[in-house]
Coordinates of C-alpha atoms in Angstrom, one line a residue:
Chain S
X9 CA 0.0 0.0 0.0
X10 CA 0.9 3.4 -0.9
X11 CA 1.1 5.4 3.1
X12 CA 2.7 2.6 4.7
X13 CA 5.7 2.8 2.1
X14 CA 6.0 6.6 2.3
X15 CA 6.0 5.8 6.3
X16 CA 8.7 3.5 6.0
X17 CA 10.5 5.7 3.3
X18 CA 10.4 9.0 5.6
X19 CA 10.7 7.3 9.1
X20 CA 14.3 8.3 9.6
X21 CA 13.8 11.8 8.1
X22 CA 10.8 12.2 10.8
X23 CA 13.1 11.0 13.7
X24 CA 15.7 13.7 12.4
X25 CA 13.1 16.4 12.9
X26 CA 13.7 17.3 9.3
X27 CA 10.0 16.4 8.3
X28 CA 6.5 16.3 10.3
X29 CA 3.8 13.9 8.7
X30 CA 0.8 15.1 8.9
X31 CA -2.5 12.3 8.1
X32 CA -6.1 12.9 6.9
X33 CA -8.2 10.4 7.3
X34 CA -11.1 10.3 4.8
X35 CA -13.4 7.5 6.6
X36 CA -16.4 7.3 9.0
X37 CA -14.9 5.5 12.0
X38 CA -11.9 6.8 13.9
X39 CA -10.9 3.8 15.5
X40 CA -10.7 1.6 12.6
X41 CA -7.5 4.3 11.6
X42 CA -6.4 3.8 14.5
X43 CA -6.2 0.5 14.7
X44 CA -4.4 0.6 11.2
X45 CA -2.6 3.3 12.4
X46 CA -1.4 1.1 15.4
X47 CA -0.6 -1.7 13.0
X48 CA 1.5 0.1 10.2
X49 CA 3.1 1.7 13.1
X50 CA 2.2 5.1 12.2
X51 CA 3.1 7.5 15.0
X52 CA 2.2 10.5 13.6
X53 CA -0.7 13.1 14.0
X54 CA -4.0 11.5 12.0
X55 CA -6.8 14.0 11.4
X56 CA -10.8 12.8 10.6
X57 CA -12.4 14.1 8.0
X58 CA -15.5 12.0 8.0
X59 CA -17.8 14.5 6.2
X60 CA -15.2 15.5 3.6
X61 CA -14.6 18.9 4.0
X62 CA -11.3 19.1 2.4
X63 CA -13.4 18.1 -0.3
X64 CA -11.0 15.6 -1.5
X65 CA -12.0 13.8 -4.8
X66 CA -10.3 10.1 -3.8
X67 CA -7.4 9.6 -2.0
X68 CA -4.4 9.2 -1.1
X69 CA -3.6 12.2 -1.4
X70 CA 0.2 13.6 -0.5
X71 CA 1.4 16.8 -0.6
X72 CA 4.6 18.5 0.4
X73 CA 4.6 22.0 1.9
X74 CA 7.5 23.9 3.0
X75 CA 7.8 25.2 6.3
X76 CA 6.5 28.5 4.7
X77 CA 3.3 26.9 4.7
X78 CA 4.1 26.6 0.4
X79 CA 2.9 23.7 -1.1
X80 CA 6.1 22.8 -3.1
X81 CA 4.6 19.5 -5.2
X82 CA 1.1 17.6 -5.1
X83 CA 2.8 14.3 -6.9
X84 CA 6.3 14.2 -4.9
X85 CA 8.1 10.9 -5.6
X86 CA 9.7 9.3 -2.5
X87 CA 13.2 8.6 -4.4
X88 CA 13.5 12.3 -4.9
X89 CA 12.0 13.3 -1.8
X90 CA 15.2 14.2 -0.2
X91 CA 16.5 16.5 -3.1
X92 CA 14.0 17.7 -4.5
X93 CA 12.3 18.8 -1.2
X94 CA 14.1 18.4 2.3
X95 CA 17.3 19.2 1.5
X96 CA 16.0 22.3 -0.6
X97 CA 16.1 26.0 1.2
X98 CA 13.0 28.0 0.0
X99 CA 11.9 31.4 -0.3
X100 CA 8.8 32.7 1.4
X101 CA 8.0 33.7 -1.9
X102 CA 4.2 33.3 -2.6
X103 CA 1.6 35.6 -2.3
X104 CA -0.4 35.9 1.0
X105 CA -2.9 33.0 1.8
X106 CA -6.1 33.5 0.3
X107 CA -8.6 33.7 3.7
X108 CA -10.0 30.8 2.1
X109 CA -11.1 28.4 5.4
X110 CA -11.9 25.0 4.5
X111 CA -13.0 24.1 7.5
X112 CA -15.6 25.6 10.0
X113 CA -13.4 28.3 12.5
X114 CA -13.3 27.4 16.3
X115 CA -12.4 29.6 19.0
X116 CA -9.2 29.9 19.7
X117 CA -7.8 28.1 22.6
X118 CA -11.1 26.4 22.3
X119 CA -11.8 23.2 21.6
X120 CA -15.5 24.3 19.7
X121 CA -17.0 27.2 17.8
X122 CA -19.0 30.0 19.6
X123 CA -22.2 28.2 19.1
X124 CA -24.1 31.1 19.5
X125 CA -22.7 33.2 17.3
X126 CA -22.7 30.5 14.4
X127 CA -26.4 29.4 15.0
X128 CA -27.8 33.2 15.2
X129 CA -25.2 33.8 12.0
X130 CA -27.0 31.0 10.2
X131 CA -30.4 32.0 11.0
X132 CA -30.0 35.4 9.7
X133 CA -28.1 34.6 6.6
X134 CA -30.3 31.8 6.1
X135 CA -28.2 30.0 3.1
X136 CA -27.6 26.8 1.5
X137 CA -23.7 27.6 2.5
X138 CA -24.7 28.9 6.0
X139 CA -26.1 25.7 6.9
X140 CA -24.2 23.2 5.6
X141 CA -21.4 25.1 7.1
X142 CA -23.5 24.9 10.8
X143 CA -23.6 21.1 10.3
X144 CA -20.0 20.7 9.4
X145 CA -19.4 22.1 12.4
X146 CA -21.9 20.7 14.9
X147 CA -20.1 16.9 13.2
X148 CA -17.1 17.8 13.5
X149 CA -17.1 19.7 17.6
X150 CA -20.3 19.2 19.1
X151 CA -20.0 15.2 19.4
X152 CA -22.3 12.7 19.0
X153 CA -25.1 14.8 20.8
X154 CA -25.3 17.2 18.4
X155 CA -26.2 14.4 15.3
X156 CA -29.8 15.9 15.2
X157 CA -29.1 18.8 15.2
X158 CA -26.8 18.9 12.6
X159 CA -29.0 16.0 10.3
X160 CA -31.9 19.1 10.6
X161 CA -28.8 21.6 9.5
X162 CA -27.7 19.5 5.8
X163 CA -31.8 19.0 5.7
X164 CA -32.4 22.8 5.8
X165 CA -29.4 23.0 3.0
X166 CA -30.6 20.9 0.8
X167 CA -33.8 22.2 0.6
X168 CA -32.7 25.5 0.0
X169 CA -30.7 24.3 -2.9
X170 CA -31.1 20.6 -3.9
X171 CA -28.3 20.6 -6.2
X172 CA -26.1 20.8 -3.2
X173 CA -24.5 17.0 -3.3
X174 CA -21.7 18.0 -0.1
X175 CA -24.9 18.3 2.1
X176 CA -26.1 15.5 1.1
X177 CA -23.5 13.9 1.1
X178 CA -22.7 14.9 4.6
X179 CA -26.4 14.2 5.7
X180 CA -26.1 10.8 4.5
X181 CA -22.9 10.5 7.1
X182 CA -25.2 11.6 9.3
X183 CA -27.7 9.0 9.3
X184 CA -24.8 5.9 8.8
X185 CA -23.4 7.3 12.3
X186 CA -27.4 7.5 13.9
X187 CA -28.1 4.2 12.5
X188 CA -24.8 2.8 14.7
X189 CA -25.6 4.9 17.7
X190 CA -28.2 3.6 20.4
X191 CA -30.9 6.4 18.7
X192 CA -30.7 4.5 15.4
X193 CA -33.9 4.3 13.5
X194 CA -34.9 1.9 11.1
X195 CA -34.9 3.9 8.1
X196 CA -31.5 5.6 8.7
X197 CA -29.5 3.1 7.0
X198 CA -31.3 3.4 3.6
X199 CA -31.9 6.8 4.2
X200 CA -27.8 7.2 4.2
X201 CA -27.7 5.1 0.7
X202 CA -30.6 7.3 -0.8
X203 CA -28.9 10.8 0.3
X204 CA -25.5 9.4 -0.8
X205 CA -27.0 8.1 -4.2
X206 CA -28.3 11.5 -4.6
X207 CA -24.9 13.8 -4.1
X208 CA -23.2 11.0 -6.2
X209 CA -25.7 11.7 -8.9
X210 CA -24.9 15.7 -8.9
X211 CA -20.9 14.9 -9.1
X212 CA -20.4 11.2 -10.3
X213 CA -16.5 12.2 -10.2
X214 CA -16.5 11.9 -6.4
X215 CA -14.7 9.0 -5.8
X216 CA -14.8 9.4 -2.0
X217 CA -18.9 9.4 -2.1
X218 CA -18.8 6.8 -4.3
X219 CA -16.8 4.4 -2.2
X220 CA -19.1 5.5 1.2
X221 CA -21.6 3.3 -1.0
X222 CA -19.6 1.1 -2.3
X223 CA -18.3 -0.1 1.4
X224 CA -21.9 -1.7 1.8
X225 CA -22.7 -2.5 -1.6
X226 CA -22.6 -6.1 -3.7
X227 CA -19.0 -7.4 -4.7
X228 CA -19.9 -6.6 -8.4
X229 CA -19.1 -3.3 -7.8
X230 CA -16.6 -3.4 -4.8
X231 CA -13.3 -1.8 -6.4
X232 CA -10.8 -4.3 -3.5
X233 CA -12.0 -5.6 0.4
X234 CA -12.5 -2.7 2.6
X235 CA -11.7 -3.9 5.7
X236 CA -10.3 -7.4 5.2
X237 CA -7.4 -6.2 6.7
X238 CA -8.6 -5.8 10.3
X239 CA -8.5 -9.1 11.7
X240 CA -5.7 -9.9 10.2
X241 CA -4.0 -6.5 11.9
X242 CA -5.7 -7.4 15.4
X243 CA -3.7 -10.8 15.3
X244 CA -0.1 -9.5 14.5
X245 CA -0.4 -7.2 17.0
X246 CA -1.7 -9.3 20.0
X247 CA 1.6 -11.2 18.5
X248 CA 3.4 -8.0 19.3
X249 CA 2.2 -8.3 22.8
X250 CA -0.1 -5.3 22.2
X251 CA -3.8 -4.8 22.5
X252 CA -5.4 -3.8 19.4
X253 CA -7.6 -0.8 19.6
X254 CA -11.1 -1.8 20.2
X255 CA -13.6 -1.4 17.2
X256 CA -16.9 0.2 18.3
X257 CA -18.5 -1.1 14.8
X258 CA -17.0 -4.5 14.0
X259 CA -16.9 -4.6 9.9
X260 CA -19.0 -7.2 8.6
X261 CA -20.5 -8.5 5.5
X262 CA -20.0 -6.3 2.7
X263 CA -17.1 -4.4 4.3
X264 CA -15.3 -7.8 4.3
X265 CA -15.7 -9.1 1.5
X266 CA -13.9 -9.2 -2.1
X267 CA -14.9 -8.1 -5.4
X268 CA -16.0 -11.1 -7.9
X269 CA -16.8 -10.8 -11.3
X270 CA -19.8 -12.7 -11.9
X271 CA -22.2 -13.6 -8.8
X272 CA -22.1 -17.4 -8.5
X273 CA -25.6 -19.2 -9.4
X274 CA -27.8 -19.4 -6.0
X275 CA -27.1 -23.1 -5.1
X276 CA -30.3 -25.7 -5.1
X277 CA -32.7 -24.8 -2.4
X278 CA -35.9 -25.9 -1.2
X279 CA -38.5 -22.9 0.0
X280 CA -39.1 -23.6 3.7
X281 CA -42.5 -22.6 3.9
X282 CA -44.1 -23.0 0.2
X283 CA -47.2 -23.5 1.1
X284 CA -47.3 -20.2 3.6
X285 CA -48.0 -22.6 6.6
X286 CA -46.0 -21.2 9.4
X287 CA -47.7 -18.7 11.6
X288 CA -46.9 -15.2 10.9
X289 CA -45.8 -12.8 13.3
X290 CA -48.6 -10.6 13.6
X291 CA -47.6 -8.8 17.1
X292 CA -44.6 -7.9 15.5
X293 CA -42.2 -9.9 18.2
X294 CA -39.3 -9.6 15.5
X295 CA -39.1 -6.0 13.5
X296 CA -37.3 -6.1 10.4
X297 CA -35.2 -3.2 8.5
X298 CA -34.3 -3.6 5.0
X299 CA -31.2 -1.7 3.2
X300 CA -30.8 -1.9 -0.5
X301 CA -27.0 -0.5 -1.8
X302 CA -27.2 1.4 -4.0
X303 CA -31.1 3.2 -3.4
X304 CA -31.4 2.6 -7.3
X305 CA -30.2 -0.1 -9.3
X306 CA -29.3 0.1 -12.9
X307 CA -30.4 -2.8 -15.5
X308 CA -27.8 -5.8 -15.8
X309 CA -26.0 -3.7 -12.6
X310 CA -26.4 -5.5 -8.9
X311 CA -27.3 -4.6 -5.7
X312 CA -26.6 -5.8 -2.1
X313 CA -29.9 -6.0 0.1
X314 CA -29.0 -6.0 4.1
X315 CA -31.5 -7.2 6.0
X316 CA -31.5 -6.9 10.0
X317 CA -33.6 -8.7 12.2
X318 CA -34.3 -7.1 15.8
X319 CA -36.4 -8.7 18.6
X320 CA -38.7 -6.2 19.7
X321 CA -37.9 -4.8 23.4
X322 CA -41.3 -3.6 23.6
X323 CA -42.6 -7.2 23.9
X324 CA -39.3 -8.1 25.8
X325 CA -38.9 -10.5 22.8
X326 CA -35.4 -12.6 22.1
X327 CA -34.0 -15.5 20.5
X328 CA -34.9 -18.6 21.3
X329 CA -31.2 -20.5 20.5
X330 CA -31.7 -23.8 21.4
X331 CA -34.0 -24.0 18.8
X332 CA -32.8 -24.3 14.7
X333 CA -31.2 -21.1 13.4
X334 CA -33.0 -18.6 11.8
X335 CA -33.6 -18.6 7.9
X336 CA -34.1 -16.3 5.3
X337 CA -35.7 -17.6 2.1
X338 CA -35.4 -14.9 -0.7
X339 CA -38.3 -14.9 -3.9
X340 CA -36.7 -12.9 -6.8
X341 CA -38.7 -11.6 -9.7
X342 CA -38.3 -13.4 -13.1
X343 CA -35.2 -12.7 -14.8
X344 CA -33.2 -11.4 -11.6
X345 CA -30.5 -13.4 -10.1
X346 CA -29.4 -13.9 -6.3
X347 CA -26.6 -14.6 -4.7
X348 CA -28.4 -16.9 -2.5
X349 CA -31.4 -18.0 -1.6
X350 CA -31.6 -19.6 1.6
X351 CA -29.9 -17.6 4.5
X352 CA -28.9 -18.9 8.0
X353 CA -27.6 -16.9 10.9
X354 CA -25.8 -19.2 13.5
X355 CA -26.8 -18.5 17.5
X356 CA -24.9 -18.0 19.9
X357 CA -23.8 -20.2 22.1
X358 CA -25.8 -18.9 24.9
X359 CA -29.9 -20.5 24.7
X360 CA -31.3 -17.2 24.9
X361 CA -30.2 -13.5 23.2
X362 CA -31.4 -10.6 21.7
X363 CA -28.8 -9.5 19.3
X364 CA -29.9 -7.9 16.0
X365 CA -29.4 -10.4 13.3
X366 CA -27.8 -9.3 10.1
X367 CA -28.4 -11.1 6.6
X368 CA -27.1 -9.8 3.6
X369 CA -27.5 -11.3 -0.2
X370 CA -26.8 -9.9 -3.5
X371 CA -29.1 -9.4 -6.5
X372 CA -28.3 -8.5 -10.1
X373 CA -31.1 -7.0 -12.5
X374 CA -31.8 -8.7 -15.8
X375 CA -30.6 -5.8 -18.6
X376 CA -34.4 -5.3 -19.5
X377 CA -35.4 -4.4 -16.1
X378 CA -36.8 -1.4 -15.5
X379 CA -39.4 0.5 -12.6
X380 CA -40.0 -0.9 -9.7
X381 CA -39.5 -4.5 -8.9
X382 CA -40.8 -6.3 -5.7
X383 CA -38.8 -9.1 -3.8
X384 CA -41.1 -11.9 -1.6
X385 CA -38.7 -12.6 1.6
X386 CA -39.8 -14.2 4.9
X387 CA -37.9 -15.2 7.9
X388 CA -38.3 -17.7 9.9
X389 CA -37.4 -17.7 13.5
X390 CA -37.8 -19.3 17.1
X391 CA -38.9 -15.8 19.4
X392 CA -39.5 -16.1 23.1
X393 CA -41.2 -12.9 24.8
X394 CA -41.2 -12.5 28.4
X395 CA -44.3 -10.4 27.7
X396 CA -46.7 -13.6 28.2
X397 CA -43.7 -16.3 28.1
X398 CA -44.3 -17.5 25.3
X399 CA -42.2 -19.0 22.6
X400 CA -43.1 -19.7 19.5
X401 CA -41.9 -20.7 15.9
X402 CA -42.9 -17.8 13.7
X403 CA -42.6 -16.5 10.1
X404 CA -42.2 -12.7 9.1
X405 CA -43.3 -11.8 5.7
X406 CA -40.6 -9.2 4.5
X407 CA -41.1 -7.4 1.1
X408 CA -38.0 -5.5 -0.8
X409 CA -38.7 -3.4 -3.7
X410 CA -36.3 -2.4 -6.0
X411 CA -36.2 0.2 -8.4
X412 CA -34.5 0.6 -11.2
X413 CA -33.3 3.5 -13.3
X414 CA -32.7 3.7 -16.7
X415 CA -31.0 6.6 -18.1
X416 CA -26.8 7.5 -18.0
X417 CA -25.0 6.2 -15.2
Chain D
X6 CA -19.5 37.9 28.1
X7 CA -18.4 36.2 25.6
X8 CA -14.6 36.2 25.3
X9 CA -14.4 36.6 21.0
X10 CA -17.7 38.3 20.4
X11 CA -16.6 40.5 17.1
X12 CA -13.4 38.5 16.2
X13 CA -15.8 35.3 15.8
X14 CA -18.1 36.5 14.0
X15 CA -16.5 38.8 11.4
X16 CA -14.3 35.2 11.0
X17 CA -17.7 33.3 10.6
X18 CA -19.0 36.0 7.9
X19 CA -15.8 35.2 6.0
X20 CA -16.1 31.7 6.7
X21 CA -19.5 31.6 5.3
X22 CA -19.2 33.2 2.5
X23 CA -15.9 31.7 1.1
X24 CA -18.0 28.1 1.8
X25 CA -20.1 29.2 -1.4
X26 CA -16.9 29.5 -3.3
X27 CA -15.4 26.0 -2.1
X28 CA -13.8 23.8 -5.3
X29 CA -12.8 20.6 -4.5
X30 CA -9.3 19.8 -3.6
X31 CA -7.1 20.8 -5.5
X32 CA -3.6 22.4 -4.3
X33 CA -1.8 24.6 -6.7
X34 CA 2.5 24.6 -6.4
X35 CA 3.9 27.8 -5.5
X36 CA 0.6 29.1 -3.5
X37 CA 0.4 28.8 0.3
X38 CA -1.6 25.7 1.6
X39 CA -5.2 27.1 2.9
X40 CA -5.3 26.4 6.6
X41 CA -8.2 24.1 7.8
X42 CA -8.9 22.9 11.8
X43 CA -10.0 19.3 12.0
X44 CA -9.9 17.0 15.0
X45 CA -7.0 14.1 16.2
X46 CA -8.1 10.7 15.7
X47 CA -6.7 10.6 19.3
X48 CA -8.7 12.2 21.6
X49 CA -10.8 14.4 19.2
X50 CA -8.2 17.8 20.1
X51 CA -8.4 20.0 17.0
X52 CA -5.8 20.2 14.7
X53 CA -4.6 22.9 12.5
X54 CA -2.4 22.7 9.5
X55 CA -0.8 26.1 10.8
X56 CA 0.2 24.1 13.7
X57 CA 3.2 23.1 11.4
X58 CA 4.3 26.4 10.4
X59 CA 8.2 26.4 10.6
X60 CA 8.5 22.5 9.7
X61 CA 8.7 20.9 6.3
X62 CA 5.4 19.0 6.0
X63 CA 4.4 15.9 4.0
X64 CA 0.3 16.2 3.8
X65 CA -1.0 12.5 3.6
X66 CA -5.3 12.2 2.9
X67 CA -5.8 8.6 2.7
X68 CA -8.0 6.1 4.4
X69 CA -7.0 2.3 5.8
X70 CA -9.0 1.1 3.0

C-alpha cells in the first residue's frame, strides 16, 4: 500500500526532525484508523475528515509543503523526496494566503466554535452555504449529541438548494453514524444510501462518495475488500504483545468481502415454507429493517440488500437459540439473479439473546429491467417474549422493492 | 460575556461566504496551503495545519481502505 511505504520511506527523516507527517483520514470510523494506524506503526498526527470537508475527490492524497506553509509538489516521488524537497532552502515567496477556510473556524484556545454566534449567524443569513457550514461544524465539535441537530442543518441546506450534493453527502454521514448509535432508526441506513446516491448523482466524479456506497454495496461493484485487513492487523499485533484498539462497529459482510466478477448461481434450495403454513408474526415480536445498496439499481448492474432482524424490546422479545437457526428464504422476480437463496444466521452459544441479526445477499437485475420490482422474503425464526412467556416458531413476511433507473449512469 | 464576540463573528462572515466559493481539492505549487482545523483521531483535540508552520510538511489524505 501506498502510506505505509512513504512511512517506511520517511521514518528516519521524521526521527531527524527534518520532516512532520501530517494524516487525513477520509473515513467514517476513527478507531478503525487507528487501529491501522497502530498496526502500520504510524506515530504521527492522523486527522478525521468524515464528512469531507477538504473536499477531496479520492485519496491518497500527499502533498509536500515547506515550512513556509508553500505547497512545493502535489505528486512528490519518495526517491527524490530528499533533493528535490528536504534538503531544498525556499523562499517565502508566494503571495499571502487567500482567507479561504476549508474548515468551520473554532475559538481559539477552544476546543468548539462559539455556538451562538454560528447558529444566530445562520439564522439570519439563512443560506444553503450557512447551513451546511452549521452542520460541518456541529459533526465535527459538538459530538455525538449534536447528530440531530446537525442532520436538521444539511436537511435545511438541501432544501434551499437541492443541487447541493456536499450536504447531502454529509447528511447521509449523518444518518450511517445515527443508525450505529443507540438512537438509530430503522430507516437511517437506507436513508444514508438514498442521500449518498443523490450527491453522487450531482458529481459522479466523487470518488470518496462513491466508495461510502460502495463499502456496503454487492461485490460486483466493490473496487478491492475494505476492511479485510482488520483481523488480520488485530492478530499480529496481540503477536506483538499489544492490544489492538477496540472497534466500536465490527466490519461485517460487505465491508469484508472481495470483489467477484460474476455472482455465482444461487445453489439448489428448497422454499421452507411453500405452502405459507408457518404462523406469521402478527404482534410484531421480530421487526425487520431492509437496506438496499445502492437506493437505485441500474439494468444488468447489482445490488446488495441488508436485512436486519431485531427482537422487539417492547414485547421483551429474544431468540430462542436452542431452537434451529433462523432462515431467510429470498423470492426474486423473473429474470433477476441472487446470490443466495436460503440464509442462516448461526446462534450464539448462549440458549437465549437478543442481538440484531444481520443477513445480507446480493441481487443482479436482468438488462431489461426497468421501474419498480418487488422481492417476496420471509424469515423464519424461534422468538420467546417475556411479555406472556411464550415461545413460539414464527414466520415474518418481508417485502423489498427495488427500483431501477434507466438513463446515463 | 463572551470572550471573541466581534473577532468570531467577522471570522464566521468570512467563513461563510468563502463556503459558497469551495472547489474541490485541489492544491496549486507555489501558493500557500489554505489552513483548515480538524480533529485528532486521538482524543478528538483540534488540529490545524498552521500548527506546522516552521516545519517541512508531508500532507498525507488517505484512508485504511
Amino acid at each position: 500500500m501506498h502510506v505505509p511505504v512513504w512511512h517506511n520511506g520517511t521514518a528516519q527523516w521524521v526521527k531527524e526532525g527534518k520532516l512532520a507527517i501530517l494524516g487525513v483520514t477520509q473515513e467514517q470510523h476513527a478507531d478503525r484508523c487507528r487501529l491501522f494506524a497502530q498496526w502500520q506503526g504510524f506515530d504521527w498526527p492522523i486527522l478525521q475528515d468524515p464528512i469531507n470537508v477538504l473536499e477531496a475527490l479520492a485519496v491518497p492524497i500527499l502533498v509536500a509543503i515547506d515550512e513556509h506553509g508553500i505547497v512545493r509538489s502535489t505528486r512528490p516521488a519518495l526517491a527524490g523526496f530528499k533533493a528535490d524537497f528536504l534538503d531544498k532552502k525556499f523562499a517565502d515567496d508566494a503571495p499571502p494566503e487567500t482567507p479561504r477556510r476549508t474548515t468551520p473556524a473554532i475559538k481559539e484556545g477552544s476546543r468548539e466554535p462559539d455556538w451562538d454566534a454560528l447558529r444566530a449567524l445562520t439564522k439570519k443569513n439563512n443560506t444553503a452555504v450557512d447551513w451546511r457550514n452549521l452542520g460541518d461544524a456541529l459533526v465535527l465539535w459538538g459530538g455525538d449529541k449534536s447528530l440531530e441537530e446537525a442532520m436538521v442543518c444539511y436537511a435545511r441546506a438541501v432544501e434551499i438548494e437541492p443541487k447541493n450534493g456536499l450536504a447531502w453527502f454529509r447528511l447521509g454521514v449523518c444518518h450511517r453514524r445515527r443508525y450505529e448509535s443507540a438512537r438509530a432508526q430503522s430507516t437511517d441506513f437506507q436513508e444514508a444510501i438514498n442521500h449518498w446516491g443523490k450527491a453522487l448523482d450531482l458529481d459522479p466524479n466523487q470518488y470518496i462518495w462513491r466508495r461510502r456506497i460502495q463499502q456496503y454495496g454487492p461485490r460486483l461493484d466493490q473496487p478491492y475488500s475494505f476492511y479485510d485487513w482488520a483481523t488480520k492487523a488485530e492478530k499480529e499485533i496481540r503477536a506483538r504483545g499489544a492490544e489492538p484498539i477496540l472497534l466500536t462497529v465490527r466490519p461485517a459482510g460487505a465491508e469484508i468481502a472481495y470483489p467477484v466478477k460474476a455472482l455465482p448461481g444461487a445453489a439448489t434450495a428448497r422454499a421452507p415454507d411453500p405452502d405459507g403454513k408457518i404462523l406469521r408474526d402478527v404482534a410484531g415480536l421480530v421487526r425487520a429493517e431492509v437496506t438496499v445498496v445502492p437506493g437505485q439499481i441500474r439494468p444488468g448492474k447489482s445490488a446488495r440488500v441488508h436485512i436486519v432482524l431485531r427482537p422487539d424490546p417492547k414485547w421483551k422479545a429474544h431468540w430462542n437459540n436452542e431452537a434451529e437457526p433462523l432462515r431467510l428464504w429470498v423470492e426474486a422476480p423473473k429474470g433477476w439473479r441472487v446470490s443466495e437463496r436460503l440464509l442462516t444466521v448461526a446462534a450464539p452459544k448462549k440458549p437465549v439473546t437478543d442481538e440484531p441479526r444481520i443477513l445480507t445477499f446480493e441481487l443482479v437485475a436482468p438488462a431489461d429491467a426497468g421501474g419498480k420490482e418487488n422481492l417476496a422474503l420471509y424469515a423464519l425464526y424461534h422468538v420467546c417474549n417475556d411479555a406472556d412467556g411464550q415461545c413460539q416458531f414464527l414466520r415474518l413476511d418481508i417485502p423489498v422493492a427495488v427500483v431501477v433507473r434507466r438513463g446515463t449512469p | 460575556m463572551r470572550p471573541y464576540p466581534l473577532i468570531l463573528v467577522a471570522a464566521l462572515s468570512l467563513a461563510a461566504s468563502d463556503f459558497a466559493h469551495a472547489a474541490p481539492y485541489s492544491p496549486k505549487v507555489g501558493r500557500r496551503h489554505p489552513d483548515f482545523t480538524l480533529p485528532n483521531i486521538e482524543g478528538g483535540k483540534p488540529v490545524s495545519l498552521s500548527d506546522f508552520r516552521g516545519k517541512k510538511v508531508l500532507l498525507i489524505q488517505f484512508a485504511s481502505w
